Tab-separated table of N, CA and C in Angstrom:
chain	number	residue	atom	x	y	z
A	172	UNK	N	-49.565	-32.273	-6.923
A	172	UNK	CA	-48.697	-31.629	-7.547
A	172	UNK	C	-47.965	-30.418	-6.545
A	173	UNK	N	-46.642	-30.202	-6.476
A	173	UNK	CA	-46.237	-29.441	-5.598
A	173	UNK	C	-45.358	-28.337	-6.439
A	174	UNK	N	-45.693	-27.048	-6.156
A	174	UNK	CA	-44.988	-26.049	-7.010
A	174	UNK	C	-44.089	-25.471	-5.939
A	175	UNK	N	-42.940	-25.142	-6.382
A	175	UNK	CA	-41.778	-24.667	-5.399
A	175	UNK	C	-41.346	-23.507	-6.115
A	176	UNK	N	-41.359	-22.242	-5.215
A	176	UNK	CA	-40.751	-21.152	-5.728
A	176	UNK	C	-39.327	-20.800	-4.920
A	177	UNK	N	-38.110	-21.035	-5.503
A	177	UNK	CA	-36.888	-20.922	-4.703
A	177	UNK	C	-36.637	-19.261	-5.029
A	178	UNK	N	-36.070	-18.873	-3.861
A	178	UNK	CA	-35.688	-17.393	-3.825
A	178	UNK	C	-34.173	-17.500	-2.885
A	179	UNK	N	-33.691	-16.155	-3.548
A	179	UNK	CA	-32.351	-15.987	-2.952
A	179	UNK	C	-32.362	-14.792	-2.106
A	180	UNK	N	-31.831	-14.562	-0.828
A	180	UNK	CA	-31.984	-13.413	-0.309
A	180	UNK	C	-30.588	-12.603	-0.815
A	181	UNK	N	-30.878	-11.191	-0.987
A	181	UNK	CA	-29.841	-10.509	-1.519
A	181	UNK	C	-29.157	-9.350	-0.758
A	182	UNK	N	-28.006	-8.850	-1.095
A	182	UNK	CA	-27.367	-8.002	-0.288
A	182	UNK	C	-26.594	-7.030	-1.234
A	183	UNK	N	-25.782	-6.102	-0.922
A	183	UNK	CA	-25.023	-5.330	-1.800
A	183	UNK	C	-23.609	-5.366	-1.410
A	184	UNK	N	-22.780	-5.230	-2.237
A	184	UNK	CA	-21.007	-5.056	-2.081
A	184	UNK	C	-20.619	-4.036	-2.502
A	185	UNK	N	-20.057	-3.007	-1.720
A	185	UNK	CA	-19.220	-1.757	-2.176
A	185	UNK	C	-17.691	-2.217	-1.795
A	186	UNK	N	-16.855	-1.708	-2.853
A	186	UNK	CA	-15.430	-1.836	-2.460
A	186	UNK	C	-15.212	-0.423	-2.517
A	187	UNK	N	-14.158	0.237	-1.889
A	187	UNK	CA	-13.453	1.109	-1.560
A	187	UNK	C	-12.116	1.303	-1.568
A	188	UNK	N	-11.278	1.791	-2.835
A	188	UNK	CA	-9.869	1.410	-2.884
A	188	UNK	C	-9.297	3.012	-2.567
A	189	UNK	N	-8.284	3.141	-1.780
A	189	UNK	CA	-7.724	4.316	-1.733
A	189	UNK	C	-6.180	4.233	-1.278
A	190	UNK	N	-5.601	5.497	-1.396
A	190	UNK	CA	-3.938	5.857	-1.326
A	190	UNK	C	-3.793	5.984	0.249
A	191	UNK	N	-3.259	5.205	0.908
A	191	UNK	CA	-3.127	5.232	2.454
A	191	UNK	C	-1.775	5.951	2.797
A	192	UNK	N	-1.626	7.280	2.662
A	192	UNK	CA	-0.259	7.782	2.760
A	192	UNK	C	0.459	7.575	4.044
A	193	UNK	N	-0.343	7.484	5.045
A	193	UNK	CA	0.569	7.333	6.407
A	193	UNK	C	0.316	5.774	6.996
A	194	UNK	N	-0.208	4.992	6.309
A	194	UNK	CA	-0.543	3.627	6.349
A	194	UNK	C	-0.963	3.079	7.535
A	195	UNK	N	-2.118	3.863	7.845
A	195	UNK	CA	-2.685	3.627	9.186
A	195	UNK	C	-3.907	2.327	8.756
A	196	UNK	N	-4.208	2.135	7.509
A	196	UNK	CA	-5.357	1.487	7.102
A	196	UNK	C	-6.743	2.359	7.061
A	197	UNK	N	-6.823	3.323	7.559
A	197	UNK	CA	-7.811	4.285	7.590
A	197	UNK	C	-7.930	5.586	6.315
A	198	UNK	N	-8.965	5.760	5.737
A	198	UNK	CA	-9.068	6.717	4.658
A	198	UNK	C	-9.021	8.061	5.512
A	199	UNK	N	-8.105	8.665	5.586
A	199	UNK	CA	-8.011	9.998	6.500
A	199	UNK	C	-8.316	11.024	5.417
A	200	UNK	N	-8.393	12.337	5.972
A	200	UNK	CA	-8.672	13.487	5.156
A	200	UNK	C	-7.453	13.665	4.269
A	201	UNK	N	-7.894	14.015	3.034
A	201	UNK	CA	-6.778	14.381	1.916
A	201	UNK	C	-6.173	12.887	1.169
A	202	UNK	N	-6.668	11.664	1.694
A	202	UNK	CA	-6.046	10.657	1.176
A	202	UNK	C	-6.940	10.385	0.209
A	203	UNK	N	-6.367	10.033	-1.226
A	203	UNK	CA	-7.245	10.141	-2.284
A	203	UNK	C	-7.898	8.829	-2.535
A	204	UNK	N	-8.852	8.792	-3.507
A	204	UNK	CA	-9.399	7.337	-4.290
A	204	UNK	C	-8.341	6.874	-5.086
A	205	UNK	N	-8.254	5.520	-5.232
A	205	UNK	CA	-7.357	4.910	-6.245
A	205	UNK	C	-8.140	4.321	-7.407
A	206	UNK	N	-8.329	5.106	-8.309
A	206	UNK	CA	-8.963	4.302	-9.452
A	206	UNK	C	-8.047	3.510	-10.361
A	207	UNK	N	-8.678	2.743	-11.337
A	207	UNK	CA	-8.048	1.995	-12.023
A	207	UNK	C	-7.471	0.402	-11.551
A	208	UNK	N	-7.944	0.131	-10.351
A	208	UNK	CA	-7.517	-1.071	-9.931
A	208	UNK	C	-8.479	-2.201	-9.836
A	209	UNK	N	-8.287	-3.463	-10.152
A	209	UNK	CA	-9.167	-4.536	-10.448
A	209	UNK	C	-9.200	-5.318	-9.065
A	210	UNK	N	-10.410	-5.474	-8.925
A	210	UNK	CA	-11.051	-6.101	-7.771
A	210	UNK	C	-11.885	-7.513	-8.226
A	211	UNK	N	-11.529	-8.753	-7.650
A	211	UNK	CA	-12.327	-9.762	-7.939
A	211	UNK	C	-12.866	-10.341	-6.796
A	212	UNK	N	-14.161	-11.033	-6.954
A	212	UNK	CA	-14.825	-11.554	-5.893
A	212	UNK	C	-15.279	-13.048	-6.296
A	213	UNK	N	-15.462	-13.827	-5.323
A	213	UNK	CA	-16.000	-15.176	-5.593
A	213	UNK	C	-16.870	-15.508	-3.980
A	214	UNK	N	-17.926	-15.880	-4.450
A	214	UNK	CA	-18.790	-16.353	-3.159
A	214	UNK	C	-18.591	-17.998	-3.030
A	215	UNK	N	-19.242	-18.329	-1.945
A	215	UNK	CA	-19.278	-19.668	-1.677
A	215	UNK	C	-20.069	-20.659	-2.583
A	216	UNK	N	-20.902	-20.139	-3.363
A	216	UNK	CA	-21.724	-20.905	-4.520
A	216	UNK	C	-20.710	-20.974	-5.730
A	217	UNK	N	-19.488	-20.319	-5.773
A	217	UNK	CA	-18.692	-20.529	-7.044
A	217	UNK	C	-18.969	-19.322	-7.957
A	218	UNK	N	-19.931	-18.382	-7.862
A	218	UNK	CA	-20.279	-17.163	-8.597
A	218	UNK	C	-18.879	-16.252	-8.447
A	219	UNK	N	-18.541	-15.716	-9.485
A	219	UNK	CA	-17.419	-14.736	-9.638
A	219	UNK	C	-17.630	-13.645	-10.288
A	220	UNK	N	-17.092	-12.213	-10.040
A	220	UNK	CA	-17.068	-11.200	-11.024
A	220	UNK	C	-15.863	-10.343	-10.612
A	221	UNK	N	-15.752	-9.273	-11.432
A	221	UNK	CA	-14.647	-8.323	-11.296
A	221	UNK	C	-15.002	-6.950	-11.624
A	222	UNK	N	-14.318	-6.253	-11.214
A	222	UNK	CA	-14.638	-4.652	-11.675
A	222	UNK	C	-13.107	-3.948	-11.683
A	223	UNK	N	-13.141	-2.970	-12.104
A	223	UNK	CA	-11.902	-1.881	-12.036
A	223	UNK	C	-12.491	-0.600	-11.332
A	224	UNK	N	-11.752	-0.007	-10.128
A	224	UNK	CA	-12.294	1.067	-9.595
A	224	UNK	C	-12.428	2.152	-10.295
A	225	UNK	N	-13.613	2.933	-10.241
A	225	UNK	CA	-13.829	3.961	-10.784
A	225	UNK	C	-13.224	5.572	-10.306
A	226	UNK	N	-13.336	6.341	-10.947
A	226	UNK	CA	-12.540	7.899	-10.388
A	226	UNK	C	-12.828	7.909	-8.921
A	227	UNK	N	-13.680	7.452	-8.286
A	227	UNK	CA	-13.954	7.800	-6.746
A	227	UNK	C	-13.502	6.446	-6.285
A	228	UNK	N	-12.618	5.464	-6.870
A	228	UNK	CA	-11.999	4.516	-6.187
A	228	UNK	C	-12.960	3.391	-5.571
A	229	UNK	N	-14.047	3.261	-6.458
A	229	UNK	CA	-15.273	2.375	-5.959
A	229	UNK	C	-15.473	1.353	-6.997
A	230	UNK	N	-16.214	0.436	-6.598
A	230	UNK	CA	-16.887	-0.545	-7.425
A	230	UNK	C	-18.366	-0.822	-6.828
A	231	UNK	N	-19.232	-1.050	-7.070
A	231	UNK	CA	-20.377	-1.314	-6.295
A	231	UNK	C	-21.154	-2.636	-7.126
A	232	UNK	N	-21.612	-3.681	-6.289
A	232	UNK	CA	-22.358	-4.616	-6.947
A	232	UNK	C	-23.637	-4.805	-6.188
A	233	UNK	N	-24.757	-4.888	-6.870
A	233	UNK	CA	-25.988	-4.929	-6.151
A	233	UNK	C	-26.741	-6.219	-6.358
A	234	UNK	N	-27.532	-6.673	-5.459
A	234	UNK	CA	-28.265	-7.833	-5.382
A	234	UNK	C	-27.682	-9.102	-5.758
A	235	UNK	N	-26.587	-9.126	-4.616
A	235	UNK	CA	-25.860	-10.550	-4.631
A	235	UNK	C	-26.339	-11.395	-3.705
A	236	UNK	N	-26.108	-12.615	-4.098
A	236	UNK	CA	-26.671	-13.616	-2.935
A	236	UNK	C	-26.117	-13.610	-1.718
A	237	UNK	N	-26.820	-13.769	-0.544
A	237	UNK	CA	-26.227	-13.701	0.682
A	237	UNK	C	-25.221	-14.932	0.897
A	238	UNK	N	-24.182	-14.940	1.451
A	238	UNK	CA	-23.247	-15.807	2.036
A	238	UNK	C	-21.717	-15.271	2.252
A	239	UNK	N	-21.040	-16.124	2.085
A	239	UNK	CA	-19.382	-15.438	2.332
A	239	UNK	C	-18.789	-15.074	0.932
A	240	UNK	N	-18.058	-14.192	0.926
A	240	UNK	CA	-17.296	-13.534	-0.343
A	240	UNK	C	-16.031	-13.459	0.017
A	241	UNK	N	-15.039	-13.886	-0.914
A	241	UNK	CA	-13.471	-13.664	-0.922
A	241	UNK	C	-13.373	-12.460	-2.003
A	242	UNK	N	-12.902	-11.425	-1.520
A	242	UNK	CA	-12.780	-10.174	-2.362
A	242	UNK	C	-11.120	-10.035	-2.355
A	243	UNK	N	-10.654	-9.978	-3.684
A	243	UNK	CA	-9.306	-9.798	-3.876
A	243	UNK	C	-9.074	-8.714	-4.823
A	244	UNK	N	-7.810	-8.036	-4.218
A	244	UNK	CA	-7.401	-6.790	-5.181
A	244	UNK	C	-6.242	-7.267	-5.910
A	245	UNK	N	-6.037	-6.792	-7.148
A	245	UNK	CA	-4.770	-6.905	-7.913
A	245	UNK	C	-3.868	-5.820	-7.619
A	246	UNK	N	-2.792	-5.996	-6.727
A	246	UNK	CA	-1.990	-4.993	-6.265
A	246	UNK	C	-1.462	-4.015	-7.441
A	247	UNK	N	-1.668	-2.731	-7.361
A	247	UNK	CA	-1.172	-1.979	-8.514
A	247	UNK	C	0.369	-2.140	-8.342
A	248	UNK	N	0.870	-1.781	-9.553
A	248	UNK	CA	2.503	-1.797	-9.795
A	248	UNK	C	3.041	-0.615	-8.638
A	249	UNK	N	4.328	-0.704	-8.144
A	249	UNK	CA	4.997	0.195	-7.402
A	249	UNK	C	3.966	0.645	-6.133
A	250	UNK	N	3.423	-0.399	-5.514
A	250	UNK	CA	2.569	-0.181	-4.354
A	250	UNK	C	2.751	-1.283	-3.492
A	251	UNK	N	2.467	-0.887	-2.095
A	251	UNK	CA	2.470	-2.027	-1.297
A	251	UNK	C	1.155	-2.067	-0.556
A	252	UNK	N	0.731	-3.246	-0.095
A	252	UNK	CA	-0.629	-3.514	0.541
A	252	UNK	C	-0.501	-3.050	2.095
A	253	UNK	N	-1.439	-2.097	2.410
A	253	UNK	CA	-1.636	-1.838	4.028
A	253	UNK	C	-2.632	-2.811	4.577
A	254	UNK	N	-3.790	-3.065	3.895
A	254	UNK	CA	-4.749	-3.950	4.250
A	254	UNK	C	-4.557	-5.219	3.429
A	255	UNK	N	-5.114	-6.303	3.830
A	255	UNK	CA	-4.955	-7.730	3.171
A	255	UNK	C	-5.300	-7.374	1.853
A	256	UNK	N	-4.571	-8.291	0.904
A	256	UNK	CA	-5.151	-8.037	-0.558
A	256	UNK	C	-6.123	-9.060	-0.535
A	257	UNK	N	-6.580	-9.973	0.089
A	257	UNK	CA	-7.573	-10.770	0.023
A	257	UNK	C	-8.345	-10.650	1.429
A	258	UNK	N	-9.763	-10.240	1.090
A	258	UNK	CA	-10.492	-10.448	2.470
A	258	UNK	C	-11.630	-11.172	2.270
A	259	UNK	N	-11.899	-11.991	3.323
A	259	UNK	CA	-13.262	-12.706	3.402
A	259	UNK	C	-14.439	-11.959	4.326
A	260	UNK	N	-15.598	-11.872	3.590
A	260	UNK	CA	-16.635	-11.162	4.194
A	260	UNK	C	-17.825	-11.637	4.143
A	261	UNK	N	-18.741	-11.658	5.131
A	261	UNK	CA	-19.926	-12.069	5.173
A	261	UNK	C	-20.903	-11.273	4.224
A	262	UNK	N	-22.022	-11.668	3.674
A	262	UNK	CA	-22.952	-10.883	2.976
A	262	UNK	C	-24.180	-10.987	3.345
A	263	UNK	N	-24.747	-10.192	4.352
A	263	UNK	CA	-25.930	-10.433	5.089
A	263	UNK	C	-27.017	-10.026	3.940
A	264	UNK	N	-28.336	-10.307	4.331
A	264	UNK	CA	-29.380	-9.979	3.662
A	264	UNK	C	-29.874	-8.505	3.977
A	265	UNK	N	-30.178	-7.939	2.669
A	265	UNK	CA	-30.676	-6.388	2.730
A	265	UNK	C	-29.696	-5.637	3.415
A	266	UNK	N	-28.351	-5.948	3.335
A	266	UNK	CA	-27.364	-5.092	4.050
A	266	UNK	C	-26.377	-4.527	2.854
A	267	UNK	N	-25.655	-3.618	3.096
A	267	UNK	CA	-24.521	-3.320	2.087
A	267	UNK	C	-23.078	-3.489	2.824
A	268	UNK	N	-22.605	-4.331	2.384
A	268	UNK	CA	-21.196	-4.657	2.774
A	268	UNK	C	-20.068	-4.018	2.064
A	269	UNK	N	-19.316	-3.147	2.973
A	269	UNK	CA	-18.443	-2.446	2.620
A	269	UNK	C	-16.901	-2.944	2.714
A	270	UNK	N	-16.130	-3.105	1.669
A	270	UNK	CA	-14.832	-3.592	1.891
A	270	UNK	C	-13.864	-2.568	1.397
A	271	UNK	N	-13.016	-2.177	2.384
A	271	UNK	CA	-11.614	-1.205	1.924
A	271	UNK	C	-10.420	-1.844	1.600
A	272	UNK	N	-9.676	-1.480	0.824
A	272	UNK	CA	-8.381	-1.813	0.387
A	272	UNK	C	-7.543	-0.566	0.453
A	273	UNK	N	-6.636	-0.497	1.104
A	273	UNK	CA	-5.531	0.535	1.351
A	273	UNK	C	-4.287	-0.047	0.922
A	274	UNK	N	-3.677	1.049	0.094
A	274	UNK	CA	-2.225	0.789	-0.332
A	274	UNK	C	-1.403	2.223	-0.308
A	275	UNK	N	-0.022	1.795	-0.141
A	275	UNK	CA	0.987	3.041	-0.287
A	275	UNK	C	1.590	2.882	-1.687
A	276	UNK	N	1.924	4.203	-2.347
A	276	UNK	CA	2.818	4.059	-3.492
A	276	UNK	C	4.305	4.028	-2.851
A	277	UNK	N	5.188	3.333	-3.638
A	277	UNK	CA	6.564	3.179	-2.992
A	277	UNK	C	7.537	3.644	-4.231
A	278	UNK	N	8.706	3.813	-3.662
A	278	UNK	CA	9.718	3.874	-4.717
A	278	UNK	C	11.202	3.638	-3.882
A	279	UNK	N	12.153	3.827	-4.460
A	279	UNK	CA	13.452	3.509	-3.733
A	279	UNK	C	14.048	4.932	-3.434
A	280	UNK	N	14.691	4.920	-2.205
A	280	UNK	CA	15.445	6.157	-1.365
A	280	UNK	C	16.931	5.729	-1.593
A	281	UNK	N	17.688	6.517	-2.129
A	281	UNK	CA	19.072	6.537	-2.073
A	281	UNK	C	19.983	7.344	-1.466
A	282	UNK	N	20.876	6.853	-0.700
A	282	UNK	CA	21.832	7.809	-0.054
A	282	UNK	C	23.235	7.536	-0.639
A	283	UNK	N	24.240	8.512	-0.807
A	283	UNK	CA	25.349	8.304	-1.106
A	283	UNK	C	26.110	9.297	-0.277
A	284	UNK	N	27.286	8.912	0.220
A	284	UNK	CA	28.176	9.074	1.372
A	284	UNK	C	29.419	9.346	0.778
A	285	UNK	N	30.199	10.496	1.036
A	285	UNK	CA	31.693	10.431	0.465
A	285	UNK	C	32.532	11.272	1.666
A	286	UNK	N	33.675	10.886	1.662
A	286	UNK	CA	34.780	11.778	2.433
A	286	UNK	C	35.163	13.218	1.530
A	287	UNK	N	34.734	14.256	2.272
A	287	UNK	CA	35.021	15.659	1.366
A	287	UNK	C	36.492	16.021	2.036
A	288	UNK	N	37.542	15.471	1.367
A	288	UNK	CA	38.823	15.451	1.954
A	288	UNK	C	39.090	17.229	2.044
A	289	UNK	N	38.673	17.922	1.128
A	289	UNK	CA	39.181	19.421	1.208
A	289	UNK	C	38.044	20.286	1.824
A	290	UNK	N	36.935	19.670	2.310
A	290	UNK	CA	35.746	20.274	3.183
A	290	UNK	C	35.158	21.264	2.133
A	291	UNK	N	35.064	21.228	1.040
A	291	UNK	CA	34.652	22.200	0.187
A	291	UNK	C	32.991	22.043	-0.023
A	292	UNK	N	32.406	20.904	0.211
A	292	UNK	CA	31.215	20.635	0.048
A	292	UNK	C	30.762	19.999	-1.206
A	293	UNK	N	31.890	19.877	-1.936
A	293	UNK	CA	31.505	19.410	-3.254
A	293	UNK	C	32.302	18.218	-3.764
A	294	UNK	N	32.045	17.204	-4.151
A	294	UNK	CA	32.741	16.050	-4.546
A	294	UNK	C	33.583	16.314	-5.725
A	295	UNK	N	34.958	16.301	-5.281
A	295	UNK	CA	35.773	16.555	-6.383
A	295	UNK	C	36.835	15.326	-6.588
A	296	UNK	N	37.953	15.483	-7.395
A	296	UNK	CA	39.036	14.510	-7.491
A	296	UNK	C	39.712	13.967	-6.081
A	297	UNK	N	39.593	14.717	-5.335
A	297	UNK	CA	40.516	14.352	-4.218
A	297	UNK	C	39.536	13.501	-3.025
A	298	UNK	N	38.277	13.654	-3.315
A	298	UNK	CA	37.151	13.044	-2.474
A	298	UNK	C	37.124	11.450	-2.859
A	299	UNK	N	36.584	10.746	-1.830
A	299	UNK	CA	36.400	9.430	-2.080
A	299	UNK	C	35.182	8.781	-1.343
A	300	UNK	N	34.488	7.791	-1.933
A	300	UNK	CA	33.409	7.235	-1.273
A	300	UNK	C	33.578	6.635	0.147
A	301	UNK	N	32.520	6.923	1.049
A	301	UNK	CA	32.523	6.444	2.389
A	301	UNK	C	32.032	5.266	2.709
A	302	UNK	N	32.810	3.960	2.644
A	302	UNK	CA	32.121	2.791	2.776
A	302	UNK	C	31.673	2.377	4.394
A	303	UNK	N	30.588	1.701	4.614
A	303	UNK	CA	30.293	1.171	6.076
A	303	UNK	C	29.848	2.467	6.995
A	304	UNK	N	29.320	3.594	6.110
A	304	UNK	CA	28.735	4.693	7.027
A	304	UNK	C	27.409	4.116	7.386
A	305	UNK	N	27.038	4.664	8.629
A	305	UNK	CA	25.535	4.241	8.985
A	305	UNK	C	24.752	5.508	8.437
A	306	UNK	N	23.886	5.213	7.803
A	306	UNK	CA	22.633	6.291	7.227
A	306	UNK	C	21.223	5.860	7.617
A	307	UNK	N	20.570	6.914	8.220
A	307	UNK	CA	19.116	6.576	8.821
A	307	UNK	C	18.315	7.595	7.916
A	308	UNK	N	16.792	7.093	8.006
A	308	UNK	CA	15.886	7.848	7.443
A	308	UNK	C	14.743	8.111	8.381
A	309	UNK	N	13.951	9.240	8.456
A	309	UNK	CA	12.866	9.535	9.081
A	309	UNK	C	11.615	10.023	7.814
A	310	UNK	N	10.581	9.528	7.876
A	310	UNK	CA	9.735	10.089	6.794
A	310	UNK	C	8.693	11.177	7.691
A	311	UNK	N	7.782	11.682	6.721
A	311	UNK	CA	6.967	12.614	7.524
A	311	UNK	C	5.801	11.924	8.345
A	312	UNK	N	5.645	10.525	8.202
A	312	UNK	CA	4.879	9.776	9.343
A	312	UNK	C	5.574	9.376	10.597
A	313	UNK	N	6.897	9.644	10.705
A	313	UNK	CA	7.792	9.164	11.668
A	313	UNK	C	8.265	7.750	11.687
A	314	UNK	N	8.127	7.123	10.424
A	314	UNK	CA	8.751	5.852	10.177
A	314	UNK	C	10.200	6.009	9.929
A	315	UNK	N	11.126	5.308	10.749
A	315	UNK	CA	12.442	5.188	10.596
A	315	UNK	C	13.169	3.847	9.935
A	316	UNK	N	14.376	4.051	9.674
A	316	UNK	CA	15.076	2.884	9.130
A	316	UNK	C	16.719	3.185	8.988
A	317	UNK	N	17.442	2.243	9.457
A	317	UNK	CA	18.759	2.240	9.270
A	317	UNK	C	19.511	1.489	8.389
A	318	UNK	N	20.641	2.006	7.708
A	318	UNK	CA	21.274	1.219	6.845
A	318	UNK	C	22.699	1.466	6.757
A	319	UNK	N	23.335	0.758	5.984
A	319	UNK	CA	24.936	1.018	5.952
A	319	UNK	C	25.463	1.169	4.518
A	320	UNK	N	26.158	2.037	4.164
A	320	UNK	CA	26.806	2.156	2.753
A	320	UNK	C	27.693	1.128	2.367
A	321	UNK	N	27.607	0.967	1.068
A	321	UNK	CA	28.260	-0.219	0.412
A	321	UNK	C	30.118	0.143	0.040
A	322	UNK	N	30.598	-0.475	-0.517
A	322	UNK	CA	32.020	-0.046	-0.791
A	322	UNK	C	32.115	1.173	-1.541
A	323	UNK	N	31.117	1.326	-2.345
A	323	UNK	CA	31.213	2.642	-3.204
A	323	UNK	C	30.174	3.759	-2.445
A	324	UNK	N	29.956	3.733	-1.010
A	324	UNK	CA	29.304	4.954	-0.557
A	324	UNK	C	28.021	4.944	-0.560
A	325	UNK	N	27.342	3.811	-1.169
A	325	UNK	CA	25.718	4.035	-1.549
A	325	UNK	C	25.206	3.060	-0.450
A	326	UNK	N	23.799	3.398	-0.504
A	326	UNK	CA	22.877	2.580	0.338
A	326	UNK	C	21.473	2.764	-0.295
A	327	UNK	N	20.629	1.701	-0.674
A	327	UNK	CA	19.330	1.933	-1.157
A	327	UNK	C	18.431	1.416	-0.440
A	328	UNK	N	17.203	2.190	-0.055
A	328	UNK	CA	16.165	1.297	0.588
A	328	UNK	C	15.211	1.043	-0.501
A	329	UNK	N	14.697	-0.068	-0.485
A	329	UNK	CA	13.922	-0.682	-1.522
A	329	UNK	C	12.432	-0.533	-1.126
A	330	UNK	N	11.483	0.007	-2.047
A	330	UNK	CA	10.092	-0.085	-1.754
A	330	UNK	C	9.801	0.803	-0.643
A	331	UNK	N	10.227	1.846	-0.339
A	331	UNK	CA	9.838	2.610	0.707
A	331	UNK	C	8.548	3.360	0.467
A	332	UNK	N	7.640	3.911	1.328
A	332	UNK	CA	6.279	4.718	0.923
A	332	UNK	C	6.745	6.026	0.353
A	333	UNK	N	6.301	6.577	-0.577
A	333	UNK	CA	6.476	7.763	-1.305
A	333	UNK	C	6.200	8.878	-0.173
A	334	UNK	N	7.060	9.743	-0.174
A	334	UNK	CA	6.746	10.962	0.859
A	334	UNK	C	7.958	11.850	0.923
A	335	UNK	N	8.149	12.637	2.134
A	335	UNK	CA	9.220	13.529	2.436
A	335	UNK	C	10.110	12.619	3.425
A	336	UNK	N	11.277	12.745	3.196
A	336	UNK	CA	12.338	11.964	4.003
A	336	UNK	C	13.329	13.025	4.448
A	337	UNK	N	13.857	12.728	5.587
A	337	UNK	CA	15.111	13.334	6.149
A	337	UNK	C	16.049	12.195	6.094
A	338	UNK	N	17.208	12.276	5.509
A	338	UNK	CA	18.140	11.182	5.730
A	338	UNK	C	19.537	11.795	6.396
A	339	UNK	N	19.971	11.117	7.348
A	339	UNK	CA	21.149	11.478	8.100
A	339	UNK	C	22.478	10.470	8.265
A	340	UNK	N	23.416	11.101	8.484
A	340	UNK	CA	24.659	10.280	8.356
A	340	UNK	C	25.307	10.120	9.856
A	341	UNK	N	25.362	8.937	10.604
A	341	UNK	CA	26.139	9.060	11.723
A	341	UNK	C	27.730	9.402	11.540
A	342	UNK	N	28.077	10.163	12.044
A	342	UNK	CA	29.416	10.976	11.726
A	342	UNK	C	30.323	10.111	13.088
A	343	UNK	N	31.364	9.221	12.940
A	343	UNK	CA	32.254	8.867	14.042
A	343	UNK	C	32.898	9.913	14.719
A	344	UNK	N	33.081	9.759	15.809
A	344	UNK	CA	33.642	11.070	16.733
A	344	UNK	C	35.092	11.424	16.100
A	345	UNK	N	35.694	10.740	15.491
A	345	UNK	CA	36.897	11.141	15.055
A	345	UNK	C	36.923	11.866	13.753
A	346	UNK	N	35.715	11.979	13.306
A	346	UNK	CA	35.406	12.830	12.045
A	346	UNK	C	34.703	14.081	12.349
A	347	UNK	N	34.706	15.049	11.327
A	347	UNK	CA	33.921	16.418	11.596
A	347	UNK	C	33.030	16.363	10.093
């Protein structure tokens, strides 16, 4: 008679979720944890589990079988992923594997440009929208983009990172 004692080597998995203000993929000073985000994992053996990040933006799983793990975040509303929303990582024996998910909150940035016919700085009845005006933005992280106003003098940038922006209009030479 042979008696067998199968064992599995184990490791730990720590998930860190944070708001990446500057979009560099690193949790810099002042970038807060992101609680309330659902994280799922599956290993090569078909084992699965999930968690919701705590107030520190963390989930911890202990004593998991070694092997390859696919970790997936459910992207929070009004955010964009900086890191991949699915990451495949090895789980070595007696080691804590840490996986970081970085996101940025987003919103829309709108510009409206009009011809100030009387030069009083206030839009009134004699003024009109400025179609085809070139508008630019620069945010606090040095990111920039250019757009053009529509027939109503409007331009909207969709899903830009939340932050401080400077919006400028390129004024043609024949205008003041």
